[in-house]
C-alpha atoms as a PDB file:
ATOM      1  CA  UNK A   1      45.575 131.118  92.818  1.00  0.00           C
ATOM      2  CA  UNK A   2      47.321 131.219  89.484  1.00  0.00           C
ATOM      3  CA  UNK A   3      50.012 133.575  90.862  1.00  0.00           C
ATOM      4  CA  UNK A   4      50.757 131.220  93.819  1.00  0.00           C
ATOM      5  CA  UNK A   5      51.288 128.311  91.526  1.00  0.00           C
ATOM      6  CA  UNK A   6      53.452 130.595  89.287  1.00  0.00           C
ATOM      7  CA  UNK A   7      55.738 131.598  92.066  1.00  0.00           C
ATOM      8  CA  UNK A   8      55.761 128.147  93.519  1.00  0.00           C
ATOM      9  CA  UNK A   9      56.804 126.850  90.200  1.00  0.00           C
ATOM     10  CA  UNK A  10      59.549 129.495  89.952  1.00  0.00           C
ATOM     11  CA  UNK A  11      60.730 128.733  93.463  1.00  0.00           C
ATOM     12  CA  UNK A  12      61.021 124.890  92.538  1.00  0.00           C
ATOM     13  CA  UNK A  13      62.781 125.679  89.377  1.00  0.00           C
ATOM     14  CA  UNK A  14      65.211 128.093  91.263  1.00  0.00           C
ATOM     15  CA  UNK A  15      66.017 125.290  93.895  1.00  0.00           C
ATOM     16  CA  UNK A  16      66.563 122.783  91.149  1.00  0.00           C
ATOM     17  CA  UNK A  17      68.959 125.150  89.360  1.00  0.00           C
ATOM     18  CA  UNK A  18      70.897 125.825  92.574  1.00  0.00           C
ATOM     19  CA  UNK A  19      71.208 122.232  93.599  1.00  0.00           C
ATOM     20  CA  UNK A  20      72.524 121.338  90.054  1.00  0.00           C
ATOM     21  CA  UNK A  21      75.152 124.154  90.145  1.00  0.00           C
ATOM     22  CA  UNK A  22      76.276 123.415  93.685  1.00  0.00           C
ATOM     23  CA  UNK A  23      77.285 119.798  92.917  1.00  0.00           C
ATOM     24  CA  UNK A  24      80.793 118.763  92.816  1.00  0.00           C
ATOM     25  CA  UNK A  25      82.372 116.959  89.893  1.00  0.00           C
ATOM     26  CA  UNK A  26      82.897 113.476  91.179  1.00  0.00           C
ATOM     27  CA  UNK A  27      85.563 112.809  88.460  1.00  0.00           C
ATOM     28  CA  UNK A  28      88.063 114.950  90.392  1.00  0.00           C
ATOM     29  CA  UNK A  29      87.685 112.929  93.527  1.00  0.00           C
ATOM     30  CA  UNK A  30      90.874 111.596  94.977  1.00  0.00           C
ATOM     31  CA  UNK A  31      91.423 108.277  96.728  1.00  0.00           C
ATOM     32  CA  UNK A  32      92.881 108.777 100.169  1.00  0.00           C
ATOM     33  CA  UNK A  33      94.716 105.406  99.824  1.00  0.00           C
ATOM     34  CA  UNK A  34      96.294 106.481  96.570  1.00  0.00           C
ATOM     35  CA  UNK A  35     100.136 106.334  96.608  1.00  0.00           C
ATOM     36  CA  UNK A  36     101.841 109.592  95.712  1.00  0.00           C
ATOM     37  CA  UNK A  37     102.902 110.095  92.099  1.00  0.00           C
ATOM     38  CA  UNK A  38     106.472 110.154  91.128  1.00  0.00           C
ATOM     39  CA  UNK A  39     107.958 113.424  92.035  1.00  0.00           C
ATOM     40  CA  UNK A  40     106.213 113.769  95.398  1.00  0.00           C
ATOM     41  CA  UNK A  41     108.361 114.188  98.365  1.00  0.00           C
ATOM     42  CA  UNK A  42     108.480 110.499  99.661  1.00  0.00           C
ATOM     43  CA  UNK A  43     112.160 110.348 100.194  1.00  0.00           C
ATOM     44  CA  UNK A  44     114.791 112.837 101.430  1.00  0.00           C
ATOM     45  CA  UNK A  45     118.481 112.073 101.974  1.00  0.00           C
ATOM     46  CA  UNK A  46     120.685 113.567 104.662  1.00  0.00           C
ATOM     47  CA  UNK A  47     124.344 113.443 104.263  1.00  0.00           C
ATOM     48  CA  UNK A  48     126.774 112.571 107.221  1.00  0.00           C
ATOM     49  CA  UNK A  49     124.130 113.237 110.055  1.00  0.00           C
ATOM     50  CA  UNK A  50     120.505 112.474 110.636  1.00  0.00           C
ATOM     51  CA  UNK A  51     119.816 116.254 111.441  1.00  0.00           C
ATOM     52  CA  UNK A  52     121.742 117.665 108.457  1.00  0.00           C
ATOM     53  CA  UNK A  53     119.819 119.565 105.920  1.00  0.00           C
ATOM     54  CA  UNK A  54     118.039 117.388 103.379  1.00  0.00           C
ATOM     55  CA  UNK A  55     119.691 117.146  99.883  1.00  0.00           C
ATOM     56  CA  UNK A  56     117.695 118.157  96.769  1.00  0.00           C
ATOM     57  CA  UNK A  57     117.142 115.856  93.990  1.00  0.00           C
ATOM     58  CA  UNK A  58     120.234 115.998  91.847  1.00  0.00           C
ATOM     59  CA  UNK A  59     122.487 117.697  94.494  1.00  0.00           C
ATOM     60  CA  UNK A  60     126.231 116.756  94.498  1.00  0.00           C
ATOM     61  CA  UNK A  61     128.124 116.527  97.951  1.00  0.00           C
ATOM     62  CA  UNK A  62     131.849 116.666  98.267  1.00  0.00           C
ATOM     63  CA  UNK A  63     133.660 114.132 100.520  1.00  0.00           C
ATOM     64  CA  UNK A  64     137.256 114.054 101.480  1.00  0.00           C
ATOM     65  CA  UNK A  65     138.118 110.920 103.389  1.00  0.00           C
ATOM     66  CA  UNK A  66     139.511 111.172 106.865  1.00  0.00           C
ATOM     67  CA  UNK A  67     142.867 109.956 107.955  1.00  0.00           C
ATOM     68  CA  UNK A  68     141.479 106.932 109.509  1.00  0.00           C
ATOM     69  CA  UNK A  69     139.660 106.066 106.268  1.00  0.00           C
ATOM     70  CA  UNK A  70     142.814 106.449 104.368  1.00  0.00           C
ATOM     71  CA  UNK A  71     144.632 104.183 106.842  1.00  0.00           C
ATOM     72  CA  UNK A  72     141.852 101.581 106.302  1.00  0.00           C
ATOM     73  CA  UNK A  73     141.835 102.204 102.558  1.00  0.00           C
ATOM     74  CA  UNK A  74     138.033 102.543 102.546  1.00  0.00           C
ATOM     75  CA  UNK A  75     135.617 105.673 102.624  1.00  0.00           C
ATOM     76  CA  UNK A  76     132.576 105.802 104.773  1.00  0.00           C
ATOM     77  CA  UNK A  77     130.259 108.363 103.176  1.00  0.00           C
ATOM     78  CA  UNK A  78     126.826 107.910 104.970  1.00  0.00           C
ATOM     79  CA  UNK A  79     123.432 108.902 103.764  1.00  0.00           C
ATOM     80  CA  UNK A  80     120.301 108.738 106.001  1.00  0.00           C
ATOM     81  CA  UNK A  81     117.161 108.038 104.448  1.00  0.00           C
ATOM     82  CA  UNK A  82     114.038 110.218 105.491  1.00  0.00           C
ATOM     83  CA  UNK A  83     110.638 108.631 104.868  1.00  0.00           C
ATOM     84  CA  UNK A  84     108.202 111.602 104.640  1.00  0.00           C
ATOM     85  CA  UNK A  85     105.124 109.502 104.348  1.00  0.00           C
ATOM     86  CA  UNK A  86     103.053 108.260 107.376  1.00  0.00           C
ATOM     87  CA  UNK A  87     103.753 104.587 106.790  1.00  0.00           C
ATOM     88  CA  UNK A  88     106.951 102.487 106.325  1.00  0.00           C
ATOM     89  CA  UNK A  89     108.102 102.248 102.793  1.00  0.00           C
ATOM     90  CA  UNK A  90     109.887  99.281 101.037  1.00  0.00           C
ATOM     91  CA  UNK A  91     112.993 100.700  99.596  1.00  0.00           C
ATOM     92  CA  UNK A  92     115.758 100.035  97.197  1.00  0.00           C
ATOM     93  CA  UNK A  93     118.538 101.812  95.517  1.00  0.00           C
ATOM     94  CA  UNK A  94     120.787 101.917  92.465  1.00  0.00           C
ATOM     95  CA  UNK A  95     124.359 103.051  92.438  1.00  0.00           C
ATOM     96  CA  UNK A  96     127.038 103.505  89.741  1.00  0.00           C
ATOM     97  CA  UNK A  97     130.379 105.138  89.119  1.00  0.00           C
ATOM     98  CA  UNK A  98     129.907 108.168  86.871  1.00  0.00           C
ATOM     99  CA  UNK A  99     133.534 109.213  87.010  1.00  0.00           C
ATOM    100  CA  UNK A 100     136.529 107.608  88.409  1.00  0.00           C
ATOM    101  CA  UNK A 101     139.396 105.218  87.580  1.00  0.00           C
ATOM    102  CA  UNK A 102     138.420 101.707  86.308  1.00  0.00           C
ATOM    103  CA  UNK A 103     139.031  98.894  88.583  1.00  0.00           C
ATOM    104  CA  UNK A 104     138.296 100.988  91.695  1.00  0.00           C
ATOM    105  CA  UNK A 105     136.375  99.160  94.417  1.00  0.00           C
ATOM    106  CA  UNK A 106     132.739 100.489  95.000  1.00  0.00           C
ATOM    107  CA  UNK A 107     130.555  99.037  97.826  1.00  0.00           C
ATOM    108  CA  UNK A 108     127.149  99.885  99.122  1.00  0.00           C
ATOM    109  CA  UNK A 109     125.904  99.258 102.687  1.00  0.00           C
ATOM    110  CA  UNK A 110     122.111  99.437 103.063  1.00  0.00           C
ATOM    111  CA  UNK A 111     119.120  98.034 104.796  1.00  0.00           C
ATOM    112  CA  UNK A 112     121.197  96.895 107.742  1.00  0.00           C
ATOM    113  CA  UNK A 113     123.469  94.758 105.397  1.00  0.00           C
ATOM    114  CA  UNK A 114     127.145  95.493 104.569  1.00  0.00           C
ATOM    115  CA  UNK A 115     127.687  94.806 101.784  1.00  0.00           C
ATOM    116  CA  UNK A 116     124.012  95.336 100.700  1.00  0.00           C
ATOM    117  CA  UNK A 117     122.369  92.087  99.693  1.00  0.00           C
ATOM    118  CA  UNK A 118     120.314  93.672  96.805  1.00  0.00           C
ATOM    119  CA  UNK A 119     117.004  92.996  98.589  1.00  0.00           C
ATOM    120  CA  UNK A 120     114.450  95.726  99.213  1.00  0.00           C
ATOM    121  CA  UNK A 121     114.270  96.843 102.962  1.00  0.00           C
ATOM    122  CA  UNK A 122     111.639  98.715 105.012  1.00  0.00           C
ATOM    123  CA  UNK A 123     112.415 102.339 106.008  1.00  0.00           C
ATOM    124  CA  UNK A 124     110.546 103.549 109.013  1.00  0.00           C
ATOM    125  CA  UNK A 125     108.695 106.907 109.120  1.00  0.00           C
ATOM    126  CA  UNK A 126     110.957 109.928 109.676  1.00  0.00           C
ATOM    127  CA  UNK A 127     114.717 109.756 109.430  1.00  0.00           C
ATOM    128  CA  UNK A 128     115.737 106.066 109.754  1.00  0.00           C
ATOM    129  CA  UNK A 129     119.205 106.061 111.608  1.00  0.00           C
ATOM    130  CA  UNK A 130     119.075 102.335 111.731  1.00  0.00           C
ATOM    131  CA  UNK A 131     119.363 101.635 108.014  1.00  0.00           C
ATOM    132  CA  UNK A 132     121.715 104.336 106.514  1.00  0.00           C
ATOM    133  CA  UNK A 133     123.119 103.919 102.965  1.00  0.00           C
ATOM    134  CA  UNK A 134     126.891 103.919 103.268  1.00  0.00           C
ATOM    135  CA  UNK A 135     128.944 104.465 100.038  1.00  0.00           C
ATOM    136  CA  UNK A 136     132.387 102.887 100.298  1.00  0.00           C
ATOM    137  CA  UNK A 137     134.945 103.912  97.563  1.00  0.00           C
ATOM    138  CA  UNK A 138     138.200 101.949  97.771  1.00  0.00           C
ATOM    139  CA  UNK A 139     141.296 104.091  98.433  1.00  0.00           C
ATOM    140  CA  UNK A 140     144.799 103.124  97.392  1.00  0.00           C
ATOM    141  CA  UNK A 141     147.900 104.860  96.048  1.00  0.00           C
ATOM    142  CA  UNK A 142     146.971 103.865  92.506  1.00  0.00           C
ATOM    143  CA  UNK A 143     143.653 105.798  92.548  1.00  0.00           C
ATOM    144  CA  UNK A 144     143.869 109.580  92.672  1.00  0.00           C
ATOM    145  CA  UNK A 145     141.788 112.492  91.715  1.00  0.00           C
ATOM    146  CA  UNK A 146     138.102 112.548  91.914  1.00  0.00           C
ATOM    147  CA  UNK A 147     135.480 109.790  91.827  1.00  0.00           C
ATOM    148  CA  UNK A 148     131.882 110.497  91.411  1.00  0.00           C
ATOM    149  CA  UNK A 149     129.112 108.002  92.396  1.00  0.00           C
ATOM    150  CA  UNK A 150     125.496 108.384  91.550  1.00  0.00           C
ATOM    151  CA  UNK A 151     123.111 107.171  94.125  1.00  0.00           C
ATOM    152  CA  UNK A 152     119.403 106.760  93.579  1.00  0.00           C
ATOM    153  CA  UNK A 153     116.915 105.677  96.336  1.00  0.00           C
ATOM    154  CA  UNK A 154     113.295 104.945  95.649  1.00  0.00           C
ATOM    155  CA  UNK A 155     110.470 102.469  96.256  1.00  0.00           C
ATOM    156  CA  UNK A 156     111.181  98.767  95.870  1.00  0.00           C
ATOM    157  CA  UNK A 157     110.645  97.248  92.331  1.00  0.00           C
ATOM    158  CA  UNK A 158     109.562 100.478  90.598  1.00  0.00           C
ATOM    159  CA  UNK A 159     111.860 103.001  91.810  1.00  0.00           C
ATOM    160  CA  UNK A 160     108.921 105.440  92.039  1.00  0.00           C
ATOM    161  CA  UNK A 161     109.424 108.690  94.027  1.00  0.00           C
ATOM    162  CA  UNK A 162     113.127 108.262  93.687  1.00  0.00           C
ATOM    163  CA  UNK A 163     115.720 110.801  94.797  1.00  0.00           C
ATOM    164  CA  UNK A 164     119.013 110.957  93.144  1.00  0.00           C
ATOM    165  CA  UNK A 165     122.219 112.511  94.640  1.00  0.00           C
ATOM    166  CA  UNK A 166     125.929 112.456  93.477  1.00  0.00           C
ATOM    167  CA  UNK A 167     128.852 111.790  95.878  1.00  0.00           C
ATOM    168  CA  UNK A 168     132.058 113.290  94.713  1.00  0.00           C
ATOM    169  CA  UNK A 169     134.974 111.692  96.455  1.00  0.00           C
ATOM    170  CA  UNK A 170     138.261 113.459  96.528  1.00  0.00           C
ATOM    171  CA  UNK A 171     140.933 110.649  96.436  1.00  0.00           C
ATOM    172  CA  UNK A 172     144.823 110.942  96.705  1.00  0.00           C
END
């Protein structure tokens, strides 16, 4: 009888030990509704066409205006935004001349507005061909050489998950 209780006690202790070692650490549990951290692939930008290869963060694209753009004295460099999440994302952008002659015209069209009204806009899941970002750099005989525009697209208000690209416009 003593042996039975001894082995039963060992079995109970073994089961208790196995159940303790098999438990997950609940501290590492992720919330499914948590938004991706900065640096995750929420946005991708495509230059010129919706099916062009996505640009990497920090890429520079070269753009030489077409004849019709020179005639109208305005470029039409188009970036299509790809929302890589499973839900629409409120989006905004910043832009600035990094290099170029002072006084040169720079205008951004985005969110279906031209010029962009500065308000956040919703980008649908996938590549949104209805709301591209168009960078318009003014052309005239007085502006020659190269102008570089920095474009940063990210979540509205916080610019989280942003992707930054540079547009090098060859003028003259």
